[in-house]
């Protein structure tokens, strides 16, 4: 039985703030959107010390943080918004699984964003975390990316209802944008698996089986990433009846239920693709077995053709004096002709039986 080695998360004390990701040299940048139906203010590369004077809790605030390597800046953001250290620790510890936590007036949500790596069978992983409080949503990204570009444009151009809604609706949009990356990744995997299946029909190289197993690992990794997301989205339903937490408006819970349905669709698609991979593995082994059977069949036919000829040669190769045929004038030609006729007869018989 094959043993699966799971990546162990780095053990970090809950109160210790330490970034465990790979983007060690990405500087922290802060972007802020303050908006309502009528007004929009946008601030770029603001200092944490100046953040308070830009926030307006009578409107919706979206604070987007790129880069988690500057621990002091993350700590100052937490202090400014009264966020507990254990939440900040989970934001910085990128080995944590997807989860949802509600603590006092803060909703914490972290999610893994997965995208296929160009010209490779690997998957890029980035952790994105969200803090939702009344009137403000804070998103933390490990590096600058374009996951939310279209949402920024919707806010700037007042497209849709995002400017008419509160920060909870913005959280829904951001989660939906991240989940779109799962669809992109699955689609990329399906394209590569289809190419692999077509290749397996014409080749039995061992590298094909290695690639099949690699894609199987990718699908299992996707599955392990989506299952806790599905559970977290389902848990949001319980907050609906929580009288303490009111950062999500009652009429906006239906949007998160849509995300929960999307997670179920993703898991169903992954199960289907894993079944397809099983079929590809079976087809690969069937092709190999068929090729081996053809080789064995050919060798068997050749050996059967030569068995009676070898017997005749062996009989007349014995060194006995009393073998009258050895003294016939045309004995050699008779035996050779007999061998040829026997060979041709076996060829005709095998053809008639369709044994080759």
JSON list of N, CA and C in Angstrom, two decimals, residues 167-197:
[
{"chain": "A", "resi": 167, "resn": "UNK", "atom": "N", "xyz": [-19.36, 45.62, 3.70]},
{"chain": "A", "resi": 167, "resn": "UNK", "atom": "CA", "xyz": [-18.10, 44.88, 3.55]},
{"chain": "A", "resi": 167, "resn": "UNK", "atom": "C", "xyz": [-18.32, 43.37, 3.47]},
{"chain": "A", "resi": 168, "resn": "UNK", "atom": "N", "xyz": [-19.46, 42.88, 4.02]},
{"chain": "A", "resi": 168, "resn": "UNK", "atom": "CA", "xyz": [-19.71, 41.44, 3.96]},
{"chain": "A", "resi": 168, "resn": "UNK", "atom": "C", "xyz": [-19.93, 40.98, 2.52]},
{"chain": "A", "resi": 169, "resn": "UNK", "atom": "N", "xyz": [-20.60, 41.80, 1.72]},
{"chain": "A", "resi": 169, "resn": "UNK", "atom": "CA", "xyz": [-20.79, 41.45, 0.31]},
{"chain": "A", "resi": 169, "resn": "UNK", "atom": "C", "xyz": [-19.45, 41.48, -0.43]},
{"chain": "A", "resi": 170, "resn": "UNK", "atom": "N", "xyz": [-18.58, 42.40, -0.07]},
{"chain": "A", "resi": 170, "resn": "UNK", "atom": "CA", "xyz": [-17.25, 42.44, -0.66]},
{"chain": "A", "resi": 170, "resn": "UNK", "atom": "C", "xyz": [-16.48, 41.16, -0.32]},
{"chain": "A", "resi": 171, "resn": "UNK", "atom": "N", "xyz": [-16.63, 40.66, 0.92]},
{"chain": "A", "resi": 171, "resn": "UNK", "atom": "CA", "xyz": [-15.98, 39.39, 1.28]},
{"chain": "A", "resi": 171, "resn": "UNK", "atom": "C", "xyz": [-16.48, 38.27, 0.37]},
{"chain": "A", "resi": 172, "resn": "UNK", "atom": "N", "xyz": [-17.77, 38.24, 0.10]},
{"chain": "A", "resi": 172, "resn": "UNK", "atom": "CA", "xyz": [-18.31, 37.24, -0.82]},
{"chain": "A", "resi": 172, "resn": "UNK", "atom": "C", "xyz": [-17.65, 37.34, -2.20]},
{"chain": "A", "resi": 173, "resn": "UNK", "atom": "N", "xyz": [-17.51, 38.56, -2.72]},
{"chain": "A", "resi": 173, "resn": "UNK", "atom": "CA", "xyz": [-16.90, 38.75, -4.04]},
{"chain": "A", "resi": 173, "resn": "UNK", "atom": "C", "xyz": [-15.45, 38.28, -4.06]},
{"chain": "A", "resi": 174, "resn": "UNK", "atom": "N", "xyz": [-14.71, 38.58, -3.00]},
{"chain": "A", "resi": 174, "resn": "UNK", "atom": "CA", "xyz": [-13.29, 38.19, -2.95]},
{"chain": "A", "resi": 174, "resn": "UNK", "atom": "C", "xyz": [-13.15, 36.67, -2.85]},
{"chain": "A", "resi": 175, "resn": "UNK", "atom": "N", "xyz": [-13.99, 36.05, -2.02]},
{"chain": "A", "resi": 175, "resn": "UNK", "atom": "CA", "xyz": [-13.95, 34.59, -1.92]},
{"chain": "A", "resi": 175, "resn": "UNK", "atom": "C", "xyz": [-14.33, 33.94, -3.25]},
{"chain": "A", "resi": 176, "resn": "UNK", "atom": "N", "xyz": [-15.31, 34.52, -3.91]},
{"chain": "A", "resi": 176, "resn": "UNK", "atom": "CA", "xyz": [-15.73, 33.98, -5.21]},
{"chain": "A", "resi": 176, "resn": "UNK", "atom": "C", "xyz": [-14.60, 34.10, -6.23]},
{"chain": "A", "resi": 177, "resn": "UNK", "atom": "N", "xyz": [-13.86, 35.21, -6.18]},
{"chain": "A", "resi": 177, "resn": "UNK", "atom": "CA", "xyz": [-12.73, 35.40, -7.10]},
{"chain": "A", "resi": 177, "resn": "UNK", "atom": "C", "xyz": [-11.64, 34.36, -6.84]},
{"chain": "A", "resi": 178, "resn": "UNK", "atom": "N", "xyz": [-11.38, 34.07, -5.56]},
{"chain": "A", "resi": 178, "resn": "UNK", "atom": "CA", "xyz": [-10.37, 33.06, -5.23]},
{"chain": "A", "resi": 178, "resn": "UNK", "atom": "C", "xyz": [-10.83, 31.68, -5.67]},
{"chain": "A", "resi": 179, "resn": "UNK", "atom": "N", "xyz": [-12.12, 31.40, -5.49]},
{"chain": "A", "resi": 179, "resn": "UNK", "atom": "CA", "xyz": [-12.63, 30.08, -5.88]},
{"chain": "A", "resi": 179, "resn": "UNK", "atom": "C", "xyz": [-12.60, 29.89, -7.39]},
{"chain": "A", "resi": 180, "resn": "UNK", "atom": "N", "xyz": [-12.65, 30.99, -8.15]},
{"chain": "A", "resi": 180, "resn": "UNK", "atom": "CA", "xyz": [-12.52, 30.88, -9.60]},
{"chain": "A", "resi": 180, "resn": "UNK", "atom": "C", "xyz": [-11.17, 30.28, -9.98]},
{"chain": "A", "resi": 181, "resn": "UNK", "atom": "N", "xyz": [-10.15, 30.51, -9.14]},
{"chain": "A", "resi": 181, "resn": "UNK", "atom": "CA", "xyz": [-8.84, 29.92, -9.41]},
{"chain": "A", "resi": 181, "resn": "UNK", "atom": "C", "xyz": [-8.88, 28.41, -9.35]},
{"chain": "A", "resi": 182, "resn": "UNK", "atom": "N", "xyz": [-9.76, 27.86, -8.49]},
{"chain": "A", "resi": 182, "resn": "UNK", "atom": "CA", "xyz": [-9.91, 26.40, -8.44]},
{"chain": "A", "resi": 182, "resn": "UNK", "atom": "C", "xyz": [-10.43, 25.88, -9.78]},
{"chain": "A", "resi": 183, "resn": "UNK", "atom": "N", "xyz": [-11.39, 26.60, -10.35]},
{"chain": "A", "resi": 183, "resn": "UNK", "atom": "CA", "xyz": [-11.93, 26.18, -11.65]},
{"chain": "A", "resi": 183, "resn": "UNK", "atom": "C", "xyz": [-10.83, 26.23, -12.72]},
{"chain": "A", "resi": 184, "resn": "UNK", "atom": "N", "xyz": [-10.02, 27.30, -12.68]},
{"chain": "A", "resi": 184, "resn": "UNK", "atom": "CA", "xyz": [-8.93, 27.43, -13.66]},
{"chain": "A", "resi": 184, "resn": "UNK", "atom": "C", "xyz": [-7.94, 26.28, -13.50]},
{"chain": "A", "resi": 185, "resn": "UNK", "atom": "N", "xyz": [-7.62, 25.95, -12.25]},
{"chain": "A", "resi": 185, "resn": "UNK", "atom": "CA", "xyz": [-6.65, 24.88, -11.98]},
{"chain": "A", "resi": 185, "resn": "UNK", "atom": "C", "xyz": [-7.20, 23.53, -12.43]},
{"chain": "A", "resi": 186, "resn": "UNK", "atom": "N", "xyz": [-8.47, 23.26, -12.11]},
{"chain": "A", "resi": 186, "resn": "UNK", "atom": "CA", "xyz": [-9.07, 21.99, -12.51]},
{"chain": "A", "resi": 186, "resn": "UNK", "atom": "C", "xyz": [-9.14, 21.88, -14.03]},
{"chain": "A", "resi": 187, "resn": "UNK", "atom": "N", "xyz": [-9.51, 22.97, -14.69]},
{"chain": "A", "resi": 187, "resn": "UNK", "atom": "CA", "xyz": [-9.57, 22.97, -16.15]},
{"chain": "A", "resi": 187, "resn": "UNK", "atom": "C", "xyz": [-8.20, 22.70, -16.76]},
{"chain": "A", "resi": 188, "resn": "UNK", "atom": "N", "xyz": [-7.17, 23.31, -16.19]},
{"chain": "A", "resi": 188, "resn": "UNK", "atom": "CA", "xyz": [-5.81, 23.08, -16.68]},
{"chain": "A", "resi": 188, "resn": "UNK", "atom": "C", "xyz": [-5.40, 21.62, -16.47]},
{"chain": "A", "resi": 189, "resn": "UNK", "atom": "N", "xyz": [-5.74, 21.07, -15.31]},
{"chain": "A", "resi": 189, "resn": "UNK", "atom": "CA", "xyz": [-5.44, 19.67, -15.05]},
{"chain": "A", "resi": 189, "resn": "UNK", "atom": "C", "xyz": [-6.16, 18.76, -16.05]},
{"chain": "A", "resi": 190, "resn": "UNK", "atom": "N", "xyz": [-7.42, 19.08, -16.32]},
{"chain": "A", "resi": 190, "resn": "UNK", "atom": "CA", "xyz": [-8.19, 18.25, -17.26]},
{"chain": "A", "resi": 190, "resn": "UNK", "atom": "C", "xyz": [-7.59, 18.29, -18.66]},
{"chain": "A", "resi": 191, "resn": "UNK", "atom": "N", "xyz": [-7.12, 19.46, -19.10]},
{"chain": "A", "resi": 191, "resn": "UNK", "atom": "CA", "xyz": [-6.49, 19.56, -20.42]},
{"chain": "A", "resi": 191, "resn": "UNK", "atom": "C", "xyz": [-5.23, 18.71, -20.48]},
{"chain": "A", "resi": 192, "resn": "UNK", "atom": "N", "xyz": [-4.43, 18.76, -19.42]},
{"chain": "A", "resi": 192, "resn": "UNK", "atom": "CA", "xyz": [-3.19, 17.99, -19.42]},
{"chain": "A", "resi": 192, "resn": "UNK", "atom": "C", "xyz": [-3.45, 16.50, -19.32]},
{"chain": "A", "resi": 193, "resn": "UNK", "atom": "N", "xyz": [-4.49, 16.13, -18.54]},
{"chain": "A", "resi": 193, "resn": "UNK", "atom": "CA", "xyz": [-4.83, 14.71, -18.42]},
{"chain": "A", "resi": 193, "resn": "UNK", "atom": "C", "xyz": [-5.36, 14.18, -19.74]},
{"chain": "A", "resi": 194, "resn": "UNK", "atom": "N", "xyz": [-6.13, 14.99, -20.46]},
{"chain": "A", "resi": 194, "resn": "UNK", "atom": "CA", "xyz": [-6.63, 14.56, -21.78]},
{"chain": "A", "resi": 194, "resn": "UNK", "atom": "C", "xyz": [-5.47, 14.30, -22.74]},
{"chain": "A", "resi": 195, "resn": "UNK", "atom": "N", "xyz": [-4.47, 15.20, -22.72]},
{"chain": "A", "resi": 195, "resn": "UNK", "atom": "CA", "xyz": [-3.29, 14.97, -23.55]},
{"chain": "A", "resi": 195, "resn": "UNK", "atom": "C", "xyz": [-2.57, 13.70, -23.13]},
{"chain": "A", "resi": 196, "resn": "UNK", "atom": "N", "xyz": [-2.54, 13.45, -21.83]},
{"chain": "A", "resi": 196, "resn": "UNK", "atom": "CA", "xyz": [-1.87, 12.26, -21.31]},
{"chain": "A", "resi": 196, "resn": "UNK", "atom": "C", "xyz": [-2.59, 10.99, -21.74]},
{"chain": "A", "resi": 197, "resn": "UNK", "atom": "N", "xyz": [-3.91, 11.02, -21.72]},
{"chain": "A", "resi": 197, "resn": "UNK", "atom": "CA", "xyz": [-4.69, 9.85, -22.13]},
{"chain": "A", "resi": 197, "resn": "UNK", "atom": "C", "xyz": [-4.46, 9.56, -23.61]}
]
